Each structure stands twice: as C-alpha cells, then as structure tokens.
PDB file of C-alpha atoms and ligand atoms in Angstrom:
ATOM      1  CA  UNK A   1     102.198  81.774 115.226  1.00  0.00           C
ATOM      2  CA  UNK A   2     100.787  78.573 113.675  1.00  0.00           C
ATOM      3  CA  UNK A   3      98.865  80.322 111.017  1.00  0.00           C
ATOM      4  CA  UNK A   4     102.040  82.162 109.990  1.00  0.00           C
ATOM      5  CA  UNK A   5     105.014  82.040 107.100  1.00  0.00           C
ATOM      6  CA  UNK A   6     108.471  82.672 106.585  1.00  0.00           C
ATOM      7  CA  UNK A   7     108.672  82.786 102.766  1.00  0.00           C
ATOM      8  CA  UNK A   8     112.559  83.068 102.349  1.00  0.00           C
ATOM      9  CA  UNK A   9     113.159  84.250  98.902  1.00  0.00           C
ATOM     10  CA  UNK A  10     116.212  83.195  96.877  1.00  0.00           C
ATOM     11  CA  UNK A  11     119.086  82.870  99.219  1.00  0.00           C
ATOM     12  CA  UNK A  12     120.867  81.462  96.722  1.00  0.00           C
ATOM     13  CA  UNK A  13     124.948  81.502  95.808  1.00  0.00           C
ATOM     14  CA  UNK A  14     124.490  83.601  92.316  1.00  0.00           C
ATOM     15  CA  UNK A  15     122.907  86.072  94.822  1.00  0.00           C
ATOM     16  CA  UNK A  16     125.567  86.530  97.411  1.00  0.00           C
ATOM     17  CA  UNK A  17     129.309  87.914  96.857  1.00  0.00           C
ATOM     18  CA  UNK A  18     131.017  85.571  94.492  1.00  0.00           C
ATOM     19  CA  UNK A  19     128.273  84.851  92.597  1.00  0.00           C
ATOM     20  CA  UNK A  20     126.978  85.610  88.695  1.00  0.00           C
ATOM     21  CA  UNK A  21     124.114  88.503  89.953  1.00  0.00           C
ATOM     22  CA  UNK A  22     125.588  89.217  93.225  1.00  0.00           C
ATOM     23  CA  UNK A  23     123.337  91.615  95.719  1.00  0.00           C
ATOM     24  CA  UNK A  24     125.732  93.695  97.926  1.00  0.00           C
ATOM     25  CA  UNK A  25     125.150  92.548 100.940  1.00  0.00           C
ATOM     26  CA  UNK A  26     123.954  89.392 100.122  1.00  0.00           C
ATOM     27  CA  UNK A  27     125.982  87.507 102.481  1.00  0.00           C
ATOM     28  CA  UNK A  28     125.630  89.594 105.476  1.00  0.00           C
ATOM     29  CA  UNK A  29     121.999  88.804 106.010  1.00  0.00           C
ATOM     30  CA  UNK A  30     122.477  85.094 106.016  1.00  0.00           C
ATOM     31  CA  UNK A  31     122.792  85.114 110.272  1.00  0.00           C
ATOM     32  CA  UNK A  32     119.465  87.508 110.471  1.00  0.00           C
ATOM     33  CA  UNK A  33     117.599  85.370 107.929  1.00  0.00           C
ATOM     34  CA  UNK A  34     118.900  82.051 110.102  1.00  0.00           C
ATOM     35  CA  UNK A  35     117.279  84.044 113.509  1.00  0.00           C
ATOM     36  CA  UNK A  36     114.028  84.402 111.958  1.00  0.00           C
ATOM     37  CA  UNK A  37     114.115  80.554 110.430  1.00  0.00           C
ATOM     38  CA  UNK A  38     114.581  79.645 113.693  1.00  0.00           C
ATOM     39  CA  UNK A  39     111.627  81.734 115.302  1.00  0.00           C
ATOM     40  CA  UNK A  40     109.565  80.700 112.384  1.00  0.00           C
ATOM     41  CA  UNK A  41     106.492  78.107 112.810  1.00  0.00           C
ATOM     42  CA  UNK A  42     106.537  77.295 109.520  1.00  0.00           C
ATOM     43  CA  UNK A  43     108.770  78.506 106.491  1.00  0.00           C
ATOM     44  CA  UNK A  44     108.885  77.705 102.879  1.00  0.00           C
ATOM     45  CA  UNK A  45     112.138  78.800 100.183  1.00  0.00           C
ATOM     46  CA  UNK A  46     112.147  79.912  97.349  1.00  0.00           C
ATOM     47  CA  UNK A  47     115.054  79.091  94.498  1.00  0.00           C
ATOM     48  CA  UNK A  48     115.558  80.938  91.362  1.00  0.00           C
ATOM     49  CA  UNK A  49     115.321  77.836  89.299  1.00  0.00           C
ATOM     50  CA  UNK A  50     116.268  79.025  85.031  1.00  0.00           C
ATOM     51  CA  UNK A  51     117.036  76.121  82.340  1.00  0.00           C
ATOM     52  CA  UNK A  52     120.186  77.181  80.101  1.00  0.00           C
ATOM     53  CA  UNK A  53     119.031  79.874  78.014  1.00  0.00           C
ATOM     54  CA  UNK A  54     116.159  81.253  79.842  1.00  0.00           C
ATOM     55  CA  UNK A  55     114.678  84.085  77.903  1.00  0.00           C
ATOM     56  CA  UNK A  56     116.042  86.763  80.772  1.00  0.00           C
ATOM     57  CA  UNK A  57     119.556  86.342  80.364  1.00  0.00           C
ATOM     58  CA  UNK A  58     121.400  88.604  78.028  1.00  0.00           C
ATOM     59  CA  UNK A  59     123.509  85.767  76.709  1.00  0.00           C
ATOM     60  CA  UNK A  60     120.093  84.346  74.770  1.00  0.00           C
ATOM     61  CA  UNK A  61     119.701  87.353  72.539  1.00  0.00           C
ATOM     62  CA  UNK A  62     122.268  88.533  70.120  1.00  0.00           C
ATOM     63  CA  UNK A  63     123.532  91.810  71.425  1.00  0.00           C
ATOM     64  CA  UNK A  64     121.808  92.310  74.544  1.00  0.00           C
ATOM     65  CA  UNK A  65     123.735  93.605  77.109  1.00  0.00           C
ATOM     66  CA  UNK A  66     123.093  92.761  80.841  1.00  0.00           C
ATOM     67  CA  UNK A  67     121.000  95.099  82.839  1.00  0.00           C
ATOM     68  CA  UNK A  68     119.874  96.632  79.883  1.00  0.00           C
ATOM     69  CA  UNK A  69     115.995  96.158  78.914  1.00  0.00           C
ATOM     70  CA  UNK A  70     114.066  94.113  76.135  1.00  0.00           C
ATOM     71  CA  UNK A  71     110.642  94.159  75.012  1.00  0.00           C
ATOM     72  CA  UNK A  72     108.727  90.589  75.674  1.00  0.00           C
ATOM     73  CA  UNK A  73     105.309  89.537  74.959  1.00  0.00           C
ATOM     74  CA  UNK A  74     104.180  90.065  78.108  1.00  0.00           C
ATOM     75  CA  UNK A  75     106.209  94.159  78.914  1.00  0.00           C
ATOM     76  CA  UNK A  76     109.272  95.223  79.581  1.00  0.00           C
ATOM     77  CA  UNK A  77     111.551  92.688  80.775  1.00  0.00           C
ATOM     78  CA  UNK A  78     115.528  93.413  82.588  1.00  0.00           C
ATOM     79  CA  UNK A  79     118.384  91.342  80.817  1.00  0.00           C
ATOM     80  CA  UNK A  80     119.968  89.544  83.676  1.00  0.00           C
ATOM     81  CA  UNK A  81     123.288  87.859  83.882  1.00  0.00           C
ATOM     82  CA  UNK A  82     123.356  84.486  83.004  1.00  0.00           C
ATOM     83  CA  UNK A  83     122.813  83.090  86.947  1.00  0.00           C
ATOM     84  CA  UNK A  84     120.547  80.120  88.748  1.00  0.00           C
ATOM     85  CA  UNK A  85     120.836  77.876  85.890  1.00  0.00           C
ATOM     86  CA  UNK A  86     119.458  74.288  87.231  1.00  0.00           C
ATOM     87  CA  UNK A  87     121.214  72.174  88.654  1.00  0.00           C
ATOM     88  CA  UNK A  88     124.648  74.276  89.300  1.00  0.00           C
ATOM     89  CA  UNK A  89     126.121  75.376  92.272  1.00  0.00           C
ATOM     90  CA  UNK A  90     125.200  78.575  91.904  1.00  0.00           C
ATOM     91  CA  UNK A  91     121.424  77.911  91.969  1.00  0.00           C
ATOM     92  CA  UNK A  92     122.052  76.360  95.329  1.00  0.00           C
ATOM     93  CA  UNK A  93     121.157  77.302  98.406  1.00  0.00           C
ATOM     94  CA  UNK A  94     123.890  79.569 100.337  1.00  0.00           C
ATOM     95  CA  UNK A  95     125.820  77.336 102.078  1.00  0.00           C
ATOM     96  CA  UNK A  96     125.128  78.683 105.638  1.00  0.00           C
ATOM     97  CA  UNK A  97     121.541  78.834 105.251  1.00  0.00           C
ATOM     98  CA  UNK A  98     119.635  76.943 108.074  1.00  0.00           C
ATOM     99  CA  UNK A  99     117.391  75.196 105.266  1.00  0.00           C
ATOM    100  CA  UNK A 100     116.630  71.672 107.215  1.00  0.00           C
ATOM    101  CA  UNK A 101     113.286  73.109 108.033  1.00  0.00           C
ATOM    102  CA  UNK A 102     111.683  74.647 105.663  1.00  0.00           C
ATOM    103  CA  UNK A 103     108.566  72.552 104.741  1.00  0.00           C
ATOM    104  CA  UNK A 104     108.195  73.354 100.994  1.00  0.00           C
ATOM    105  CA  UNK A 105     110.798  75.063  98.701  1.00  0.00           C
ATOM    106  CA  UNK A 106     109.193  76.300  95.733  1.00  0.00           C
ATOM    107  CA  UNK A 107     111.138  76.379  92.243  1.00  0.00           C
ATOM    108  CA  UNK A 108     110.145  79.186  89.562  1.00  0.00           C
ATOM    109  CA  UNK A 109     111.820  80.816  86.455  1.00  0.00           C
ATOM    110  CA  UNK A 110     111.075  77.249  84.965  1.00  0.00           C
ATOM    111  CA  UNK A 111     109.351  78.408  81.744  1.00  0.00           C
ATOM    112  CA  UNK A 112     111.811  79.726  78.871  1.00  0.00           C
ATOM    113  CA  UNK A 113     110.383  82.325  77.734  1.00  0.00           C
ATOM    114  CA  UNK A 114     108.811  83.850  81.093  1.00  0.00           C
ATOM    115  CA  UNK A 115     110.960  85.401  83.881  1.00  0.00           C
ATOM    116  CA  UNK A 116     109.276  85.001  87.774  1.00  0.00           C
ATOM    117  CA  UNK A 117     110.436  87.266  90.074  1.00  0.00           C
ATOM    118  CA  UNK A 118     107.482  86.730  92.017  1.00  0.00           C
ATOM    119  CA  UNK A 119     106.808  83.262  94.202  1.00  0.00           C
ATOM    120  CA  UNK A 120     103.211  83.611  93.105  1.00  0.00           C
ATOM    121  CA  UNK A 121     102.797  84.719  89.750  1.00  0.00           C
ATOM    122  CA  UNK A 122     105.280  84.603  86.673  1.00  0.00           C
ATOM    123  CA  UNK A 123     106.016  88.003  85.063  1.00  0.00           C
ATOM    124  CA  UNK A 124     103.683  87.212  82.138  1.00  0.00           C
ATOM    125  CA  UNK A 125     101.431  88.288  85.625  1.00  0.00           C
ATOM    126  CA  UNK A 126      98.915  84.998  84.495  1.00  0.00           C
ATOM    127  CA  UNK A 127     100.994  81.787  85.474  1.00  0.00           C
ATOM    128  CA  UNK A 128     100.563  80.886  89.098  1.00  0.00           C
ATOM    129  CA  UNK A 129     103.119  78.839  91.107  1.00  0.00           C
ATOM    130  CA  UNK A 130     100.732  77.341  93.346  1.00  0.00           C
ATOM    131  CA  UNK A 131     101.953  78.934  96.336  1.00  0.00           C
ATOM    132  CA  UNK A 132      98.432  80.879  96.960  1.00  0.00           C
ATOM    133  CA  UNK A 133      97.007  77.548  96.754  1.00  0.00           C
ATOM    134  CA  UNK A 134      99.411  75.670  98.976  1.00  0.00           C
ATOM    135  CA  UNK A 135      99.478  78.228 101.799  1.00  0.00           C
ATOM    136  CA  UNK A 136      95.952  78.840 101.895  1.00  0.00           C
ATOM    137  CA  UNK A 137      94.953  74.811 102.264  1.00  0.00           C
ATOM    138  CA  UNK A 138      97.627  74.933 105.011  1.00  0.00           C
ATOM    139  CA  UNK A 139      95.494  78.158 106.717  1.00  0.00           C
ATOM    140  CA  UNK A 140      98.441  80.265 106.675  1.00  0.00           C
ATOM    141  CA  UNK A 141      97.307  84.189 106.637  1.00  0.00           C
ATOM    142  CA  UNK A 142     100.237  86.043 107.632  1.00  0.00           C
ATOM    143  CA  UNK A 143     103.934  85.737 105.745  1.00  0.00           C
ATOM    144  CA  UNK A 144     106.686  87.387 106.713  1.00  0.00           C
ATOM    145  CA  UNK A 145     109.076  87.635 103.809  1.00  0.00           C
ATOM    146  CA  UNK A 146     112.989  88.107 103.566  1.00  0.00           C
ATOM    147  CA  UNK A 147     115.868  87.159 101.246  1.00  0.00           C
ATOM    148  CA  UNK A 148     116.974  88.111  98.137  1.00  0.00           C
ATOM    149  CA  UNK A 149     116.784  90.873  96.237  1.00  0.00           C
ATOM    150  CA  UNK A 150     114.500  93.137  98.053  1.00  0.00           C
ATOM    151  CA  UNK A 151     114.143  95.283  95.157  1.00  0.00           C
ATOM    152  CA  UNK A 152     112.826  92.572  92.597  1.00  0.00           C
ATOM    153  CA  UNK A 153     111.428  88.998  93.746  1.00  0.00           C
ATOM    154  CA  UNK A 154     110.928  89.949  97.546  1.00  0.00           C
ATOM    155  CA  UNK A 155     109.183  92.739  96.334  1.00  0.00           C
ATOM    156  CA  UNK A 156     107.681  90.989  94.145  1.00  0.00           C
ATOM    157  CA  UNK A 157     106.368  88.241  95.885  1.00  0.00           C
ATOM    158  CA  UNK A 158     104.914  90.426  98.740  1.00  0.00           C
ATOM    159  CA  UNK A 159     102.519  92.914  96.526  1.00  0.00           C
ATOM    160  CA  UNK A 160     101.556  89.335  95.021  1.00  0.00           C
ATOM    161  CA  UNK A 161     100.529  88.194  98.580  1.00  0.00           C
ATOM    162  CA  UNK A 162      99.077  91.207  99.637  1.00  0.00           C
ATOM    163  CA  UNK A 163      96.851  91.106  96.335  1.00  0.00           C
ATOM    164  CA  UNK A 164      95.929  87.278  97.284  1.00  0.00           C
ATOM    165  CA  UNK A 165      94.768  88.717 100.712  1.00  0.00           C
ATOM    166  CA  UNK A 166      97.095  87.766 103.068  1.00  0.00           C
ATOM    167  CA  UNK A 167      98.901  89.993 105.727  1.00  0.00           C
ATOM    168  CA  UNK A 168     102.029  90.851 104.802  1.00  0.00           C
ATOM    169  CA  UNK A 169     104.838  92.070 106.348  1.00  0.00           C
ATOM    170  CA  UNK A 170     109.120  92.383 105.066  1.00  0.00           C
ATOM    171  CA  UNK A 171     111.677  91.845 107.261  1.00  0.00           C
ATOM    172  CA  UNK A 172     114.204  94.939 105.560  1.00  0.00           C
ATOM    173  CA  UNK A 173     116.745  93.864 107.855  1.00  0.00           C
ATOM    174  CA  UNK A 174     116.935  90.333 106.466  1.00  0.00           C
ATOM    175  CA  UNK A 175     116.916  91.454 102.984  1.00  0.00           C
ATOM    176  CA  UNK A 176     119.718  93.346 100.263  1.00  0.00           C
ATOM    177  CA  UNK A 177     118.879  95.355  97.324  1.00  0.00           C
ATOM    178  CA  UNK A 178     120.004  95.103  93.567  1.00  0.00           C
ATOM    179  CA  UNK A 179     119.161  98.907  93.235  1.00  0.00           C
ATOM    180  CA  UNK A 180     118.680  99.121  89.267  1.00  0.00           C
ATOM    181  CA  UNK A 181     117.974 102.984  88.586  1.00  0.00           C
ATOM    182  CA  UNK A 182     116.325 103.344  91.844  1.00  0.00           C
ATOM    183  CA  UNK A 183     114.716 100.212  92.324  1.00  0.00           C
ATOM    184  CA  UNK A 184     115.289  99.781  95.701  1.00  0.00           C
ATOM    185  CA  UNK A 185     113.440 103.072  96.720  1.00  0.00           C
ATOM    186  CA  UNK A 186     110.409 102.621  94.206  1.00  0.00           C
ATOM    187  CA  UNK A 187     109.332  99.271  95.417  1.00  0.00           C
ATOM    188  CA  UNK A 188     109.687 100.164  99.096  1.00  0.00           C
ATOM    189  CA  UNK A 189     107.384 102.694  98.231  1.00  0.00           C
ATOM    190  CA  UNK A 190     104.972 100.514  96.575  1.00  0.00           C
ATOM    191  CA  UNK A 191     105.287  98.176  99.186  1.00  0.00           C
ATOM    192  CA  UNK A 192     104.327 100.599 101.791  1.00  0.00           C
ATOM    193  CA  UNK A 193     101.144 102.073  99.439  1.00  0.00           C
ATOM    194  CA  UNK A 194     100.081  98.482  99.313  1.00  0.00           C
ATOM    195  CA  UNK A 195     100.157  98.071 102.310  1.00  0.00           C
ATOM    196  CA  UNK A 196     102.576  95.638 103.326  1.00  0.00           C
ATOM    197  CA  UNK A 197     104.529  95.748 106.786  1.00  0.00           C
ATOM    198  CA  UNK A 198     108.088  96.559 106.911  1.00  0.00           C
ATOM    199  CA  UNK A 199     110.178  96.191 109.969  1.00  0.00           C
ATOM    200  CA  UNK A 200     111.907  97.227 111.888  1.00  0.00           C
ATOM    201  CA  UNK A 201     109.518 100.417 110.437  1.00  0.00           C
ATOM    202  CA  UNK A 202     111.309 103.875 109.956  1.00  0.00           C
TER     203      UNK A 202
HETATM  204  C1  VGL B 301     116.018  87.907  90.995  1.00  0.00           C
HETATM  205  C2  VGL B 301     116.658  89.005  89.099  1.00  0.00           C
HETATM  206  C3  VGL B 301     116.549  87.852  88.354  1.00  0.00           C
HETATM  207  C4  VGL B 301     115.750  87.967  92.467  1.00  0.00           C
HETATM  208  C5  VGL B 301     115.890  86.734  90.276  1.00  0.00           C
HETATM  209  O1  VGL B 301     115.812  86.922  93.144  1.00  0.00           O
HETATM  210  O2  VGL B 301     115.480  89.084  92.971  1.00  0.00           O
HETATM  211  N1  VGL B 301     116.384  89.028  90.396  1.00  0.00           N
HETATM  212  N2  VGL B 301     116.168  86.715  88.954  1.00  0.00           N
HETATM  213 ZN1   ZN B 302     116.288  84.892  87.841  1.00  0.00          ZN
END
C-alpha cells in the first residue's frame, strides 16, 4: 500500500549472535524481515547509532554493572553493554539484510547523555527524531514495524507511533526479544492495550 511503512528497527550486528547485546534469535529473523522488505512499498531503518561513552553503557559509570539500572535525569534508565558505537562494525547493518531499498535510515542514541530506544522520541520522552515529521509529509498512515529487540526499541517505537496517530501494527514473527525481568511479556501487553496490531495475532 502506497500510504504504508516498513520501519525496520535495528537489525544491526551488536544485535544478532556474535555481537556485544546479542538478542537470541536475532539472526533467525533476518530471511522473514528480508520477505516483508521485499513486499514493502516503502521502508525506512533504523540504526542504533551511540558515540563512545554514551551515558547507557555500564562502562561510563564507575561500578555499574550491565543490565543493572541507574537513575538519570529524565527516570530510570537500563545499563547496557557497551554496543553500536559509531562507526564500528558492530553498529552496522547485519550483513544479510536486504537494505538497498530502504528510502531513509534514521540514526538515534546520538545525544550522550540520552538513551533512544524509540525511532520517534528519545527516552528523555521530549527530543523528537523527526520521523513523525518525515512520514507524515510523505502521507504515510500505516507502519508495520519489525526488527530488533521487540521488547525495547520495537516496542518502543510502535506505542510512539500509535500516540502520533498512525495505525500500527508488529510483525512478532520478524522480531526477537531481550526479555529483561519480563520485558518481553509486559510490552506485548502494552502494545496490545494501546492498541497496536500484532501478527500473525494469537
Ligand atoms: C536497544 C537496548 C539498547 C534495541 C538499543 O534496539 O532494542 N536495546 N539499545
Ligand atoms: Zn542502544
């Protein structure tokens, strides 16, 4: 459908076996996230884009230990592995990904001190990327969103566009979970009060 997205989020090497915050499963979805690039009209990426010594990896602050949590300005924030660090391989895209397409790829975890899970709005919950912007000048109205990790910026980014009024819908089957102390289960759940789509729907 022309007025329709594929927002592929993060398919990145530090997100697939092998790499510094690995999603099980991360790999395996590659071929299912390829089938719906292909079906797609039109399909923007997103990459996980930190500079050394981004504020939400554990190796900034003295004695924080991955995975555990830290207090920021802006809430609660998770300490992550160092991983997507600009400019390294593993802040590239996975090298099977069908990429040549995709009309805009958009780049966020830019600003030190403020994680971005989401592909609209930075954790602080106040920066925008632009992608609201972008999509909506392009009269997109649906996305259909898959990638990486369902659990945190797929999740994420679809409450964010549900909130900025588009349709939404998550394709579970092209997506893998991090599954932080039941992470994976919470946000499917908020997903689904939201009211975002998620297929193939059990
Ligand atoms: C992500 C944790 C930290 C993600 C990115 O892509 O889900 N998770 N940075
Ligand atoms: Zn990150």
């Amino acid at each position: 459908m022309p007025n329709e997205a594929l927002i592929v989020v993060d398919m990145q090497n530090d997100f697939c076996e092998g790499g510094a915050l690995a999603v099980p499963g991360g790999n395996a979805i590659v071929p299912r996230v390829n089938q719906l690039i292909a079906q797609a009209d039109h399909v923007v990426l997103t990459q996980d884009w930190h500079p050394p010594g981004h504020a939400s990896f554990a190796s900034s602050w003295d004695g924080a230990e991955p995975f555990s949590m830290r207090d920021f300005p802006y809430g609660p924030q998770t300490m992550w592995p160092t991983h997507c660090v600009q400019g390294t391989r593993g802040a590239g895209f996975h090298p099977d990904l069908e990429a040549t397409k995709a009309e805009m790829i958009v780049r966020k975890g830019f600003h030190r001190g403020v994680d971005s899970y989401s592909a609209f709005r930075e954790n602080d919950r106040m920066t925008r990327t632009g992608l609201d912007g972008y999509l909506k000048a392009r009269g997109i109205t649906k996305v259909v969103l898959c990638g990486l990790a369902l659990d945190f910026c797929v999740a994420w980014s679809a409450l964010d566009a549900k909130r900025a009024g588009f349709d939404v819908t998550v394709a579970v089957d092209a997506t893998a979970a991090i599954d932080l102390d039941g992470s994976r289960a919470k946000m499917l759940h908020e997903m689904r009060q939201a009211g975002v789509k998620l297929t193939p729907s059990s």
